[in-house]
PDB file of C-alpha atoms in Angstrom:
ATOM      1  CA  UNK V   1     -18.320  44.005 -11.797  1.00 58.00           C
ATOM      2  CA  UNK V   2     -15.777  41.012 -11.508  1.00 55.00           C
ATOM      3  CA  UNK V   3     -17.057  38.078 -13.649  1.00 65.00           C
ATOM      4  CA  UNK V   4     -15.275  36.299 -10.934  1.00 72.00           C
ATOM      5  CA  UNK V   5     -17.862  36.964  -8.426  1.00 88.00           C
ATOM      6  CA  UNK V   6     -21.394  35.304  -9.382  1.00 91.00           C
ATOM      7  CA  UNK V   7     -23.019  36.163  -6.148  1.00 93.00           C
ATOM      8  CA  UNK V   8     -21.958  40.158  -7.056  1.00 92.00           C
ATOM      9  CA  UNK V   9     -23.735  39.254 -10.262  1.00 90.00           C
ATOM     10  CA  UNK V  10     -26.517  37.716  -9.137  1.00 93.00           C
ATOM     11  CA  UNK V  11     -27.269  40.490  -6.808  1.00 94.00           C
ATOM     12  CA  UNK V  12     -27.265  43.102  -9.913  1.00 93.00           C
ATOM     13  CA  UNK V  13     -29.574  40.894 -11.682  1.00 93.00           C
ATOM     14  CA  UNK V  14     -32.277  40.882  -8.812  1.00 96.00           C
ATOM     15  CA  UNK V  15     -31.771  44.643  -7.915  1.00 96.00           C
ATOM     16  CA  UNK V  16     -32.574  45.537 -11.508  1.00 94.00           C
ATOM     17  CA  UNK V  17     -36.097  42.949 -11.262  1.00 95.00           C
ATOM     18  CA  UNK V  18     -36.764  44.785  -7.920  1.00 97.00           C
ATOM     19  CA  UNK V  19     -36.221  47.898  -9.523  1.00 96.00           C
ATOM     20  CA  UNK V  20     -38.361  46.985 -12.655  1.00 95.00           C
ATOM     21  CA  UNK V  21     -40.913  45.372 -10.431  1.00 96.00           C
ATOM     22  CA  UNK V  22     -41.138  48.539  -8.382  1.00 97.00           C
ATOM     23  CA  UNK V  23     -41.791  51.180 -11.642  1.00 96.00           C
ATOM     24  CA  UNK V  24     -44.477  48.152 -12.612  1.00 95.00           C
ATOM     25  CA  UNK V  25     -46.216  48.805  -9.374  1.00 97.00           C
ATOM     26  CA  UNK V  26     -45.881  52.332  -9.724  1.00 97.00           C
ATOM     27  CA  UNK V  27     -47.451  52.311 -12.999  1.00 97.00           C
ATOM     28  CA  UNK V  28     -44.224  53.148 -14.751  1.00 95.00           C
ATOM     29  CA  UNK V  29     -45.253  52.853 -18.605  1.00 94.00           C
ATOM     30  CA  UNK V  30     -42.481  51.445 -21.261  1.00 93.00           C
ATOM     31  CA  UNK V  31     -39.306  49.555 -21.229  1.00 91.00           C
ATOM     32  CA  UNK V  32     -36.630  50.719 -18.396  1.00 90.00           C
ATOM     33  CA  UNK V  33     -33.594  51.422 -20.310  1.00 89.00           C
ATOM     34  CA  UNK V  34     -30.950  52.868 -17.798  1.00 90.00           C
ATOM     35  CA  UNK V  35     -31.119  52.856 -14.108  1.00 93.00           C
ATOM     36  CA  UNK V  36     -29.097  54.621 -11.244  1.00 94.00           C
ATOM     37  CA  UNK V  37     -29.509  54.035  -7.532  1.00 95.00           C
ATOM     38  CA  UNK V  38     -27.956  56.479  -4.920  1.00 94.00           C
ATOM     39  CA  UNK V  39     -27.071  55.112  -1.554  1.00 94.00           C
ATOM     40  CA  UNK V  40     -26.035  56.863   1.849  1.00 93.00           C
ATOM     41  CA  UNK V  41     -25.093  55.101   4.421  1.00 92.00           C
ATOM     42  CA  UNK V  42     -23.873  56.581   8.072  1.00 89.00           C
ATOM     43  CA  UNK V  43     -20.919  55.152  10.063  1.00 84.00           C
ATOM     44  CA  UNK V  44     -20.855  55.531  13.788  1.00 84.00           C
ATOM     45  CA  UNK V  45     -17.405  54.716  14.396  1.00 80.00           C
ATOM     46  CA  UNK V  46     -14.533  56.620  13.408  1.00 74.00           C
ATOM     47  CA  UNK V  47     -16.560  60.057  14.310  1.00 78.00           C
ATOM     48  CA  UNK V  48     -19.621  59.667  12.117  1.00 82.00           C
ATOM     49  CA  UNK V  49     -18.703  59.328   8.811  1.00 86.00           C
ATOM     50  CA  UNK V  50     -21.399  59.366   5.691  1.00 89.00           C
ATOM     51  CA  UNK V  51     -20.616  57.568   2.595  1.00 90.00           C
ATOM     52  CA  UNK V  52     -22.672  58.258  -0.441  1.00 91.00           C
ATOM     53  CA  UNK V  53     -22.477  55.892  -3.043  1.00 91.00           C
ATOM     54  CA  UNK V  54     -23.973  54.913  -6.498  1.00 91.00           C
ATOM     55  CA  UNK V  55     -24.939  51.372  -8.294  1.00 92.00           C
ATOM     56  CA  UNK V  56     -25.347  51.266 -11.860  1.00 91.00           C
ATOM     57  CA  UNK V  57     -25.880  48.493 -13.814  1.00 88.00           C
ATOM     58  CA  UNK V  58     -23.666  45.806 -13.874  1.00 82.00           C
ATOM     59  CA  UNK V  59     -21.815  47.414 -11.078  1.00 80.00           C
ATOM     60  CA  UNK V  60     -19.881  50.176 -13.511  1.00 77.00           C
ATOM     61  CA  UNK V  61     -19.555  50.467 -17.373  1.00 77.00           C
ATOM     62  CA  UNK V  62     -22.726  49.517 -18.790  1.00 80.00           C
ATOM     63  CA  UNK V  63     -24.203  52.775 -19.137  1.00 87.00           C
ATOM     64  CA  UNK V  64     -22.132  55.805 -20.133  1.00 89.00           C
ATOM     65  CA  UNK V  65     -21.103  58.520 -17.501  1.00 89.00           C
ATOM     66  CA  UNK V  66     -22.569  61.385 -19.789  1.00 92.00           C
ATOM     67  CA  UNK V  67     -26.134  59.039 -19.394  1.00 92.00           C
ATOM     68  CA  UNK V  68     -25.670  58.825 -15.911  1.00 92.00           C
ATOM     69  CA  UNK V  69     -24.946  62.008 -15.443  1.00 93.00           C
ATOM     70  CA  UNK V  70     -28.262  63.199 -17.329  1.00 94.00           C
ATOM     71  CA  UNK V  71     -30.457  61.206 -15.359  1.00 93.00           C
ATOM     72  CA  UNK V  72     -29.204  62.443 -11.905  1.00 95.00           C
ATOM     73  CA  UNK V  73     -29.404  66.068 -13.191  1.00 96.00           C
ATOM     74  CA  UNK V  74     -32.535  65.557 -14.774  1.00 95.00           C
ATOM     75  CA  UNK V  75     -33.856  63.906 -11.313  1.00 95.00           C
ATOM     76  CA  UNK V  76     -32.572  66.940  -9.217  1.00 95.00           C
ATOM     77  CA  UNK V  77     -33.880  69.358 -11.303  1.00 96.00           C
ATOM     78  CA  UNK V  78     -37.309  68.002 -10.879  1.00 95.00           C
ATOM     79  CA  UNK V  79     -36.683  67.610  -7.440  1.00 93.00           C
ATOM     80  CA  UNK V  80     -35.971  71.276  -6.964  1.00 94.00           C
ATOM     81  CA  UNK V  81     -38.863  72.016  -8.787  1.00 95.00           C
ATOM     82  CA  UNK V  82     -41.150  70.351  -6.456  1.00 93.00           C
ATOM     83  CA  UNK V  83     -39.138  71.608  -3.561  1.00 93.00           C
ATOM     84  CA  UNK V  84     -39.969  75.188  -5.110  1.00 92.00           C
ATOM     85  CA  UNK V  85     -43.746  74.556  -5.661  1.00 91.00           C
ATOM     86  CA  UNK V  86     -44.085  73.528  -1.637  1.00 79.00           C
ATOM     87  CA  UNK V  87     -42.485  76.692  -0.480  1.00 69.00           C
ATOM     88  CA  UNK V  88     -45.483  78.560  -1.915  1.00 61.00           C
TER      89      UNK V  88
END
């Protein structure tokens, strides 16, 4: 994230506060140490391109890739297990 963009910095701070608040309301225990948000957007011009993106703390670099990949892999493994249980 560029230090030259205070609006972006503020938006990332608000996003982290929102994630923390949702976790509290969902009764998560402990202190959030890392987070990643996966997004998908559909553009209807240019033939309907789908774009998948990620939002990470401070825009990038604050959390090493191996930690982010671990978070995503763990979440994906849990989702697959839930889907497998639902198919029974």
